[in-house]
PDB file of C-alpha atoms in Angstrom:
ATOM      1  CA  ARG A 244      26.192   7.537 -10.178  1.00 68.00           C
ATOM      2  CA  MET A 245      27.045   9.487  -7.072  1.00 71.00           C
ATOM      3  CA  GLY A 246      30.232   8.627  -5.206  1.00 81.00           C
ATOM      4  CA  ASP A 247      30.644   7.727  -1.534  1.00 85.00           C
ATOM      5  CA  VAL A 248      27.683   9.731  -0.188  1.00 81.00           C
ATOM      6  CA  LYS A 249      27.930  10.709   3.470  1.00 78.00           C
ATOM      7  CA  LEU A 250      24.728  12.728   3.834  1.00 76.00           C
ATOM      8  CA  VAL A 251      21.433  12.861   1.928  1.00 76.00           C
ATOM      9  CA  VAL A 252      18.807  15.532   2.686  1.00 74.00           C
ATOM     10  CA  ALA A 253      15.319  14.725   1.339  1.00 74.00           C
ATOM     11  CA  LEU A 254      12.794  17.512   1.899  1.00 74.00           C
ATOM     12  CA  ASP A 255       9.858  15.189   1.245  1.00 76.00           C
ATOM     13  CA  SER A 256       8.623  13.284   4.261  1.00 84.00           C
ATOM     14  CA  GLY A 257       6.034  13.485   7.023  1.00 86.00           C
ATOM     15  CA  ALA A 258       5.589  14.360  10.678  1.00 91.00           C
ATOM     16  CA  GLY A 259       3.155  12.985  13.205  1.00 93.00           C
ATOM     17  CA  ASN A 260       2.467  16.446  14.629  1.00 94.00           C
ATOM     18  CA  TYR A 261       4.054  19.877  14.979  1.00 94.00           C
ATOM     19  CA  ASP A 262       4.768  19.523  18.687  1.00 95.00           C
ATOM     20  CA  GLN A 263       8.178  17.841  18.530  1.00 95.00           C
ATOM     21  CA  LEU A 264      10.959  16.774  16.189  1.00 95.00           C
ATOM     22  CA  TRP A 265      10.038  13.758  14.029  1.00 95.00           C
ATOM     23  CA  VAL A 266      12.636  11.518  12.413  1.00 94.00           C
ATOM     24  CA  THR A 267      11.752   9.361   9.380  1.00 94.00           C
ATOM     25  CA  THR A 268      13.188   5.884   9.919  1.00 95.00           C
ATOM     26  CA  SER A 269      11.999   4.048   6.790  1.00 95.00           C
ATOM     27  CA  LEU A 270      10.165   4.301   3.463  1.00 95.00           C
ATOM     28  CA  ARG A 271       8.134   1.651   1.694  1.00 97.00           C
ATOM     29  CA  GLY A 272       8.895   0.417  -1.806  1.00 96.00           C
ATOM     30  CA  LEU A 273       6.443   0.316  -4.695  1.00 97.00           C
ATOM     31  CA  VAL A 274       5.669  -1.743  -7.783  1.00 98.00           C
ATOM     32  CA  ASP A 275       2.847  -1.180 -10.241  1.00 98.00           C
ATOM     33  CA  GLY A 276       1.465  -2.494 -13.483  1.00 98.00           C
ATOM     34  CA  THR A 277      -1.698  -3.249 -15.458  1.00 98.00           C
ATOM     35  CA  LEU A 278      -3.592  -6.531 -15.227  1.00 98.00           C
ATOM     36  CA  THR A 279      -5.676  -7.264 -18.341  1.00 98.00           C
ATOM     37  CA  VAL A 280      -8.150 -10.150 -18.623  1.00 98.00           C
ATOM     38  CA  ASN A 281      -9.578 -10.935 -22.085  1.00 98.00           C
ATOM     39  CA  VAL A 282     -12.432 -13.414 -22.572  1.00 98.00           C
ATOM     40  CA  LEU A 283     -14.002 -12.326 -25.888  1.00 97.00           C
ATOM     41  CA  THR A 284     -12.933 -10.611 -29.099  1.00 97.00           C
ATOM     42  CA  GLU A 285     -15.961  -8.297 -28.887  1.00 96.00           C
ATOM     43  CA  GLY A 286     -18.862  -7.555 -26.596  1.00 96.00           C
ATOM     44  CA  VAL A 287     -21.840  -9.959 -26.633  1.00 96.00           C
ATOM     45  CA  HIS A 288     -25.400  -9.559 -25.313  1.00 96.00           C
ATOM     46  CA  SER A 289     -25.382 -10.682 -21.674  1.00 95.00           C
ATOM     47  CA  GLY A 290     -28.705 -12.475 -22.143  1.00 95.00           C
ATOM     48  CA  ASP A 291     -26.941 -14.797 -24.561  1.00 95.00           C
ATOM     49  CA  ALA A 292     -23.449 -15.054 -23.050  1.00 95.00           C
ATOM     50  CA  GLY A 293     -24.231 -14.666 -19.342  1.00 94.00           C
ATOM     51  CA  GLY A 294     -23.638 -17.976 -17.572  1.00 95.00           C
ATOM     52  CA  VAL A 295     -21.759 -19.350 -20.580  1.00 96.00           C
ATOM     53  CA  VAL A 296     -18.799 -17.007 -21.074  1.00 97.00           C
ATOM     54  CA  PRO A 297     -16.900 -16.249 -17.846  1.00 97.00           C
ATOM     55  CA  SER A 298     -17.018 -12.630 -16.751  1.00 97.00           C
ATOM     56  CA  SER A 299     -13.655 -10.913 -17.243  1.00 98.00           C
ATOM     57  CA  PHE A 300     -14.286  -8.981 -14.032  1.00 98.00           C
ATOM     58  CA  ARG A 301     -14.886 -12.191 -12.090  1.00 97.00           C
ATOM     59  CA  VAL A 302     -11.659 -13.686 -13.453  1.00 98.00           C
ATOM     60  CA  ALA A 303      -9.816 -10.516 -12.413  1.00 98.00           C
ATOM     61  CA  ARG A 304     -11.308 -10.855  -8.914  1.00 97.00           C
ATOM     62  CA  GLN A 305     -10.054 -14.424  -8.694  1.00 98.00           C
ATOM     63  CA  LEU A 306      -6.573 -13.327  -9.698  1.00 98.00           C
ATOM     64  CA  LEU A 307      -6.553 -10.513  -7.135  1.00 98.00           C
ATOM     65  CA  ASP A 308      -7.512 -13.065  -4.477  1.00 97.00           C
ATOM     66  CA  ARG A 309      -4.073 -14.607  -5.048  1.00 98.00           C
ATOM     67  CA  LEU A 310      -2.516 -11.337  -3.993  1.00 98.00           C
ATOM     68  CA  ASP A 311      -4.478 -10.119  -0.986  1.00 97.00           C
ATOM     69  CA  ASP A 312      -7.298 -11.217   1.282  1.00 96.00           C
ATOM     70  CA  SER A 313     -10.443  -9.424   0.085  1.00 94.00           C
ATOM     71  CA  ARG A 314     -11.829  -9.323   3.648  1.00 93.00           C
ATOM     72  CA  SER A 315      -8.795  -8.073   5.564  1.00 93.00           C
ATOM     73  CA  GLY A 316      -6.602  -6.534   2.864  1.00 94.00           C
ATOM     74  CA  VAL A 317      -3.628  -8.595   4.079  1.00 96.00           C
ATOM     75  CA  VAL A 318      -1.165  -9.312   1.277  1.00 98.00           C
ATOM     76  CA  LYS A 319      -0.657 -13.073   1.217  1.00 97.00           C
ATOM     77  CA  PRO A 320       2.591 -14.055  -0.592  1.00 97.00           C
ATOM     78  CA  ALA A 321       5.694 -14.173   1.597  1.00 96.00           C
ATOM     79  CA  THR A 322       7.681 -12.547  -1.240  1.00 95.00           C
ATOM     80  CA  PHE A 323       5.917  -9.265  -0.524  1.00 98.00           C
ATOM     81  CA  ASN A 324       6.370  -9.374   3.250  1.00 97.00           C
ATOM     82  CA  CYS A 325       9.184  -9.341   5.797  1.00 97.00           C
ATOM     83  CA  ASP A 326       9.903  -9.547   9.504  1.00 97.00           C
ATOM     84  CA  ILE A 327       9.591  -6.176  11.227  1.00 97.00           C
ATOM     85  CA  PRO A 328      12.722  -5.212  13.210  1.00 96.00           C
ATOM     86  CA  ALA A 329      12.197  -5.001  16.967  1.00 96.00           C
ATOM     87  CA  GLU A 330      13.509  -1.421  17.019  1.00 96.00           C
ATOM     88  CA  ARG A 331      10.822  -0.340  14.545  1.00 97.00           C
ATOM     89  CA  VAL A 332       8.092  -2.043  16.587  1.00 97.00           C
ATOM     90  CA  GLU A 333       9.195  -0.203  19.734  1.00 96.00           C
ATOM     91  CA  GLN A 334       9.327   3.094  17.856  1.00 96.00           C
ATOM     92  CA  ALA A 335       5.827   2.438  16.493  1.00 97.00           C
ATOM     93  CA  LYS A 336       4.547   1.847  20.025  1.00 97.00           C
ATOM     94  CA  ALA A 337       6.062   5.132  21.184  1.00 96.00           C
ATOM     95  CA  ALA A 338       4.639   7.025  18.182  1.00 96.00           C
ATOM     96  CA  ALA A 339       1.214   5.441  18.727  1.00 96.00           C
ATOM     97  CA  GLY A 340       1.240   6.662  22.313  1.00 96.00           C
ATOM     98  CA  ILE A 341       1.758  10.183  21.016  1.00 96.00           C
ATOM     99  CA  LEU A 342      -0.665  10.138  18.084  1.00 95.00           C
ATOM    100  CA  GLY A 343      -3.554   7.884  19.190  1.00 94.00           C
ATOM    101  CA  ASP A 344      -6.867   7.933  17.275  1.00 93.00           C
ATOM    102  CA  PRO A 345      -5.911  10.735  14.839  1.00 91.00           C
ATOM    103  CA  MET A 346      -3.897   8.028  13.057  1.00 91.00           C
ATOM    104  CA  TRP A 347      -7.202   7.001  11.447  1.00 92.00           C
ATOM    105  CA  ARG A 348      -9.587   9.869  12.207  1.00 90.00           C
ATOM    106  CA  ARG A 349      -7.557  12.330  10.097  1.00 90.00           C
ATOM    107  CA  PHE A 350      -8.683  10.806   6.788  1.00 90.00           C
ATOM    108  CA  PRO A 351     -11.793  12.158   4.958  1.00 88.00           C
ATOM    109  CA  ARG A 352     -13.910   9.078   5.616  1.00 87.00           C
ATOM    110  CA  GLY A 353     -17.288   8.719   3.966  1.00 86.00           C
ATOM    111  CA  SER A 354     -20.469   7.919   5.876  1.00 81.00           C
ATOM    112  CA  CYS A 355     -22.831   5.069   5.092  1.00 77.00           C
ATOM    113  CA  CYS A 356     -26.031   6.316   6.731  1.00 71.00           C
ATOM    114  CA  ASP A 357     -27.670   8.656   9.222  1.00 66.00           C
ATOM    115  CA  ASP A 358     -28.303   6.623  12.378  1.00 65.00           C
ATOM    116  CA  GLY A 359     -30.841   8.706  14.268  1.00 67.00           C
ATOM    117  CA  GLY A 360     -29.116  11.988  13.531  1.00 64.00           C
ATOM    118  CA  LYS A 361     -25.627  10.559  13.979  1.00 71.00           C
ATOM    119  CA  PHE A 362     -23.653   9.734  10.854  1.00 73.00           C
ATOM    120  CA  VAL A 363     -22.010   6.303  10.744  1.00 78.00           C
ATOM    121  CA  PHE A 364     -18.575   6.722   9.190  1.00 86.00           C
ATOM    122  CA  VAL A 365     -16.430   4.163   7.395  1.00 88.00           C
ATOM    123  CA  GLN A 366     -14.292   2.326   9.920  1.00 90.00           C
ATOM    124  CA  PRO A 367     -10.528   1.752   9.625  1.00 92.00           C
ATOM    125  CA  THR A 368      -8.934  -1.649   9.123  1.00 93.00           C
ATOM    126  CA  THR A 369      -8.128  -1.553  12.857  1.00 94.00           C
ATOM    127  CA  LYS A 370      -8.289   1.068  15.605  1.00 94.00           C
ATOM    128  CA  ASP A 371      -5.056  -0.065  17.226  1.00 96.00           C
ATOM    129  CA  PRO A 372      -2.659   2.827  16.487  1.00 96.00           C
ATOM    130  CA  VAL A 373       0.399   0.572  16.765  1.00 97.00           C
ATOM    131  CA  GLU A 374      -0.943  -1.773  14.094  1.00 97.00           C
ATOM    132  CA  LEU A 375      -1.990   1.167  11.924  1.00 97.00           C
ATOM    133  CA  ILE A 376       1.539   2.592  12.016  1.00 97.00           C
ATOM    134  CA  LEU A 377       3.046  -0.797  11.153  1.00 98.00           C
ATOM    135  CA  ASN A 378       0.431  -1.347   8.421  1.00 97.00           C
ATOM    136  CA  ARG A 379       1.305   1.906   6.672  1.00 96.00           C
ATOM    137  CA  THR A 380       5.080   1.632   7.082  1.00 97.00           C
ATOM    138  CA  TRP A 381       6.184  -2.026   7.265  1.00 98.00           C
ATOM    139  CA  ARG A 382       3.457  -4.078   5.602  1.00 98.00           C
ATOM    140  CA  ALA A 383       2.473  -4.523   1.967  1.00 98.00           C
ATOM    141  CA  ALA A 384      -0.773  -3.006   0.671  1.00 98.00           C
ATOM    142  CA  VAL A 385      -2.602  -3.243  -2.664  1.00 98.00           C
ATOM    143  CA  ALA A 386      -4.659  -0.530  -4.348  1.00 97.00           C
ATOM    144  CA  VAL A 387      -6.549  -0.614  -7.653  1.00 98.00           C
ATOM    145  CA  VAL A 388      -5.801   2.867  -8.967  1.00 98.00           C
ATOM    146  CA  GLY A 389      -7.358   2.723 -12.439  1.00 98.00           C
ATOM    147  CA  ALA A 390      -9.556   0.653 -14.731  1.00 98.00           C
ATOM    148  CA  GLU A 391     -10.408   0.208 -18.416  1.00 97.00           C
ATOM    149  CA  GLY A 392     -12.917  -1.920 -20.277  1.00 97.00           C
ATOM    150  CA  LEU A 393     -15.855  -0.651 -18.239  1.00 96.00           C
ATOM    151  CA  PRO A 394     -18.025   1.985 -19.946  1.00 96.00           C
ATOM    152  CA  PRO A 395     -19.412   4.951 -17.987  1.00 95.00           C
ATOM    153  CA  ILE A 396     -22.553   4.024 -16.036  1.00 95.00           C
ATOM    154  CA  GLU A 397     -24.799   6.268 -18.118  1.00 95.00           C
ATOM    155  CA  SER A 398     -23.818   4.459 -21.330  1.00 94.00           C
ATOM    156  CA  ALA A 399     -23.441   0.921 -19.978  1.00 95.00           C
ATOM    157  CA  GLY A 400     -25.733  -1.647 -21.587  1.00 94.00           C
ATOM    158  CA  ASN A 401     -26.526  -5.300 -20.928  1.00 96.00           C
ATOM    159  CA  VAL A 402     -23.345  -6.506 -22.575  1.00 95.00           C
ATOM    160  CA  GLN A 403     -20.869  -9.209 -21.619  1.00 96.00           C
ATOM    161  CA  ARG A 404     -17.721  -7.113 -21.898  1.00 97.00           C
ATOM    162  CA  PRO A 405     -14.692  -8.553 -23.748  1.00 98.00           C
ATOM    163  CA  TYR A 406     -12.062  -7.476 -21.226  1.00 98.00           C
ATOM    164  CA  THR A 407     -11.269  -5.841 -17.903  1.00 98.00           C
ATOM    165  CA  ALA A 408      -8.019  -3.993 -17.231  1.00 98.00           C
ATOM    166  CA  LEU A 409      -6.954  -2.872 -13.749  1.00 98.00           C
ATOM    167  CA  LYS A 410      -3.974  -0.685 -12.824  1.00 98.00           C
ATOM    168  CA  LEU A 411      -2.474  -2.110  -9.631  1.00 98.00           C
ATOM    169  CA  SER A 412      -0.243  -0.390  -7.096  1.00 98.00           C
ATOM    170  CA  LEU A 413       1.529  -2.557  -4.530  1.00 98.00           C
ATOM    171  CA  ARG A 414       3.329  -0.909  -1.606  1.00 98.00           C
ATOM    172  CA  LEU A 415       6.199  -3.006  -0.251  1.00 98.00           C
ATOM    173  CA  PRO A 416       7.976  -3.231   3.126  1.00 98.00           C
ATOM    174  CA  PRO A 417      11.271  -1.276   3.164  1.00 97.00           C
ATOM    175  CA  PRO A 418      13.754  -4.165   2.605  1.00 97.00           C
ATOM    176  CA  VAL A 419      11.803  -6.015  -0.109  1.00 97.00           C
ATOM    177  CA  ASP A 420      13.572  -5.753  -3.476  1.00 97.00           C
ATOM    178  CA  GLY A 421      11.361  -3.955  -5.989  1.00 96.00           C
ATOM    179  CA  GLU A 422      12.505  -5.742  -9.164  1.00 97.00           C
ATOM    180  CA  THR A 423      12.162  -9.170  -7.543  1.00 97.00           C
ATOM    181  CA  ALA A 424       8.692  -8.281  -6.303  1.00 98.00           C
ATOM    182  CA  LEU A 425       7.595  -7.033  -9.737  1.00 98.00           C
ATOM    183  CA  ASN A 426       8.729 -10.251 -11.421  1.00 98.00           C
ATOM    184  CA  GLU A 427       6.967 -12.346  -8.788  1.00 98.00           C
ATOM    185  CA  LEU A 428       3.779 -10.301  -9.169  1.00 98.00           C
ATOM    186  CA  LYS A 429       3.728 -10.954 -12.921  1.00 98.00           C
ATOM    187  CA  HIS A 430       4.239 -14.695 -12.383  1.00 98.00           C
ATOM    188  CA  LEU A 431       1.579 -14.807  -9.658  1.00 98.00           C
ATOM    189  CA  LEU A 432      -1.104 -13.137 -11.767  1.00 98.00           C
ATOM    190  CA  GLU A 433      -0.411 -14.806 -15.117  1.00 98.00           C
ATOM    191  CA  LYS A 434       0.079 -18.458 -14.131  1.00 98.00           C
ATOM    192  CA  ASP A 435      -2.793 -20.951 -14.545  1.00 97.00           C
ATOM    193  CA  PRO A 436      -5.487 -18.399 -15.509  1.00 97.00           C
ATOM    194  CA  PRO A 437      -9.083 -19.333 -14.570  1.00 97.00           C
ATOM    195  CA  ASN A 438     -11.136 -20.666 -17.489  1.00 97.00           C
ATOM    196  CA  GLN A 439      -7.958 -20.357 -19.621  1.00 97.00           C
ATOM    197  CA  ALA A 440      -8.701 -16.657 -20.041  1.00 98.00           C
ATOM    198  CA  HIS A 441      -6.046 -14.541 -21.752  1.00 98.00           C
ATOM    199  CA  VAL A 442      -4.291 -12.815 -18.851  1.00 98.00           C
ATOM    200  CA  VAL A 443      -1.416 -10.358 -19.183  1.00 98.00           C
ATOM    201  CA  PHE A 444       0.274  -8.287 -16.505  1.00 98.00           C
ATOM    202  CA  ASP A 445       2.162  -5.380 -18.075  1.00 98.00           C
ATOM    203  CA  GLU A 446       4.906  -4.443 -15.647  1.00 97.00           C
ATOM    204  CA  GLY A 447       5.239  -0.828 -14.664  1.00 97.00           C
ATOM    205  CA  HIS A 448       7.694   0.702 -12.222  1.00 96.00           C
ATOM    206  CA  ALA A 449       9.679  -0.922  -9.425  1.00 96.00           C
ATOM    207  CA  ALA A 450      11.253   0.933  -6.493  1.00 95.00           C
ATOM    208  CA  THR A 451      12.890  -0.591  -3.445  1.00 96.00           C
ATOM    209  CA  GLY A 452      12.216   1.020  -0.086  1.00 96.00           C
ATOM    210  CA  TRP A 453      14.696   2.251   2.498  1.00 94.00           C
ATOM    211  CA  ASN A 454      15.420   1.462   6.134  1.00 95.00           C
ATOM    212  CA  ALA A 455      17.730   3.613   8.240  1.00 93.00           C
ATOM    213  CA  PRO A 456      20.605   1.936  10.094  1.00 92.00           C
ATOM    214  CA  PRO A 457      20.194   1.408  13.856  1.00 91.00           C
ATOM    215  CA  LEU A 458      20.139   4.699  15.698  1.00 90.00           C
ATOM    216  CA  ALA A 459      23.517   5.486  17.235  1.00 91.00           C
ATOM    217  CA  PRO A 460      23.221   6.587  20.888  1.00 93.00           C
ATOM    218  CA  TRP A 461      25.084   9.841  20.241  1.00 94.00           C
ATOM    219  CA  LEU A 462      22.713  10.754  17.396  1.00 93.00           C
ATOM    220  CA  GLY A 463      19.626   9.835  19.401  1.00 93.00           C
ATOM    221  CA  GLY A 464      20.882  12.046  22.214  1.00 95.00           C
ATOM    222  CA  LEU A 465      21.466  14.992  19.891  1.00 96.00           C
ATOM    223  CA  LEU A 466      18.000  14.641  18.339  1.00 95.00           C
ATOM    224  CA  ASP A 467      16.363  14.552  21.770  1.00 96.00           C
ATOM    225  CA  THR A 468      18.353  17.562  22.917  1.00 97.00           C
ATOM    226  CA  ALA A 469      17.354  19.542  19.826  1.00 96.00           C
ATOM    227  CA  SER A 470      13.685  18.592  20.188  1.00 97.00           C
ATOM    228  CA  GLN A 471      13.632  19.458  23.890  1.00 97.00           C
ATOM    229  CA  ALA A 472      15.312  22.786  23.226  1.00 97.00           C
ATOM    230  CA  GLN A 473      12.853  23.788  20.491  1.00 96.00           C
ATOM    231  CA  TYR A 474       9.603  22.124  21.569  1.00 97.00           C
ATOM    232  CA  GLY A 475      10.038  20.988  25.150  1.00 97.00           C
ATOM    233  CA  LYS A 476       9.384  17.367  24.143  1.00 96.00           C
ATOM    234  CA  PRO A 477      11.628  14.446  23.086  1.00 95.00           C
ATOM    235  CA  ALA A 478      12.126  13.462  19.474  1.00 96.00           C
ATOM    236  CA  ALA A 479       9.823  10.818  17.954  1.00 96.00           C
ATOM    237  CA  PHE A 480      10.602   8.210  15.295  1.00 96.00           C
ATOM    238  CA  MET A 481       8.336   6.746  12.627  1.00 96.00           C
ATOM    239  CA  GLY A 482       8.505   5.324   9.114  1.00 95.00           C
ATOM    240  CA  GLU A 483       6.553   6.702   6.178  1.00 95.00           C
ATOM    241  CA  GLY A 484       4.331   4.727   3.813  1.00 94.00           C
ATOM    242  CA  GLY A 485       5.404   6.480   0.626  1.00 91.00           C
ATOM    243  CA  THR A 486       8.407   5.978  -1.628  1.00 88.00           C
ATOM    244  CA  ILE A 487      11.375   8.193  -2.498  1.00 80.00           C
ATOM    245  CA  PRO A 488      13.144   6.160  -5.234  1.00 74.00           C
ATOM    246  CA  PHE A 489      16.628   7.654  -4.887  1.00 68.00           C
ATOM    247  CA  MET A 490      16.707   6.590  -1.221  1.00 70.00           C
ATOM    248  CA  GLY A 491      16.380   2.878  -2.105  1.00 62.00           C
TER     249      GLY A 491
END
């Protein structure tokens, strides 16, 4: 282990724009793992088993509903959430005033249809830039990043599949302990399985996030002075949604 560290330089962060100095104030944590739902020992014709044997995919959906709201994406359990410090909320408001709509327009969104010559693009979870900044820096978020047990579409037949496996990635607010969250996630997904299906959550990695100490007035003044000198604008402050494990 390192000793009494006074300064850490991590050349792996983000910036809202290239018009002023940006200071990273926090990083989210991360836990991941694989959820596997088994309902059969082998595949069975869906004309025979459909409506009798529960779908492993449907059971997996029910289990995921314990974790986040399928309509809003809000992560439900209090274990995976925290109160957002007032200083971070104020910094998010200031950053939102600088960045505006590019907070969501910058992503390569797909389009659903051509509405009279005008493409209709996928909409963000909200268009409020303050909430978007807080969502991606201080709130939990779930992503399904991989799957097994589902054959490629071109070779998929009318079969009741024996299992569904989903690789889950759960981003955590900065102060939430990664190991505690991973243990809670396993308990949440495995307890009382629907239809007594065989459910296993294989734990993956756990990383706790990071939150900078309150900004000292002298440091804030120096950062503003440097930003004004180089860019002609004050420094801006914002958390990042990713994880740098050694900062936890």
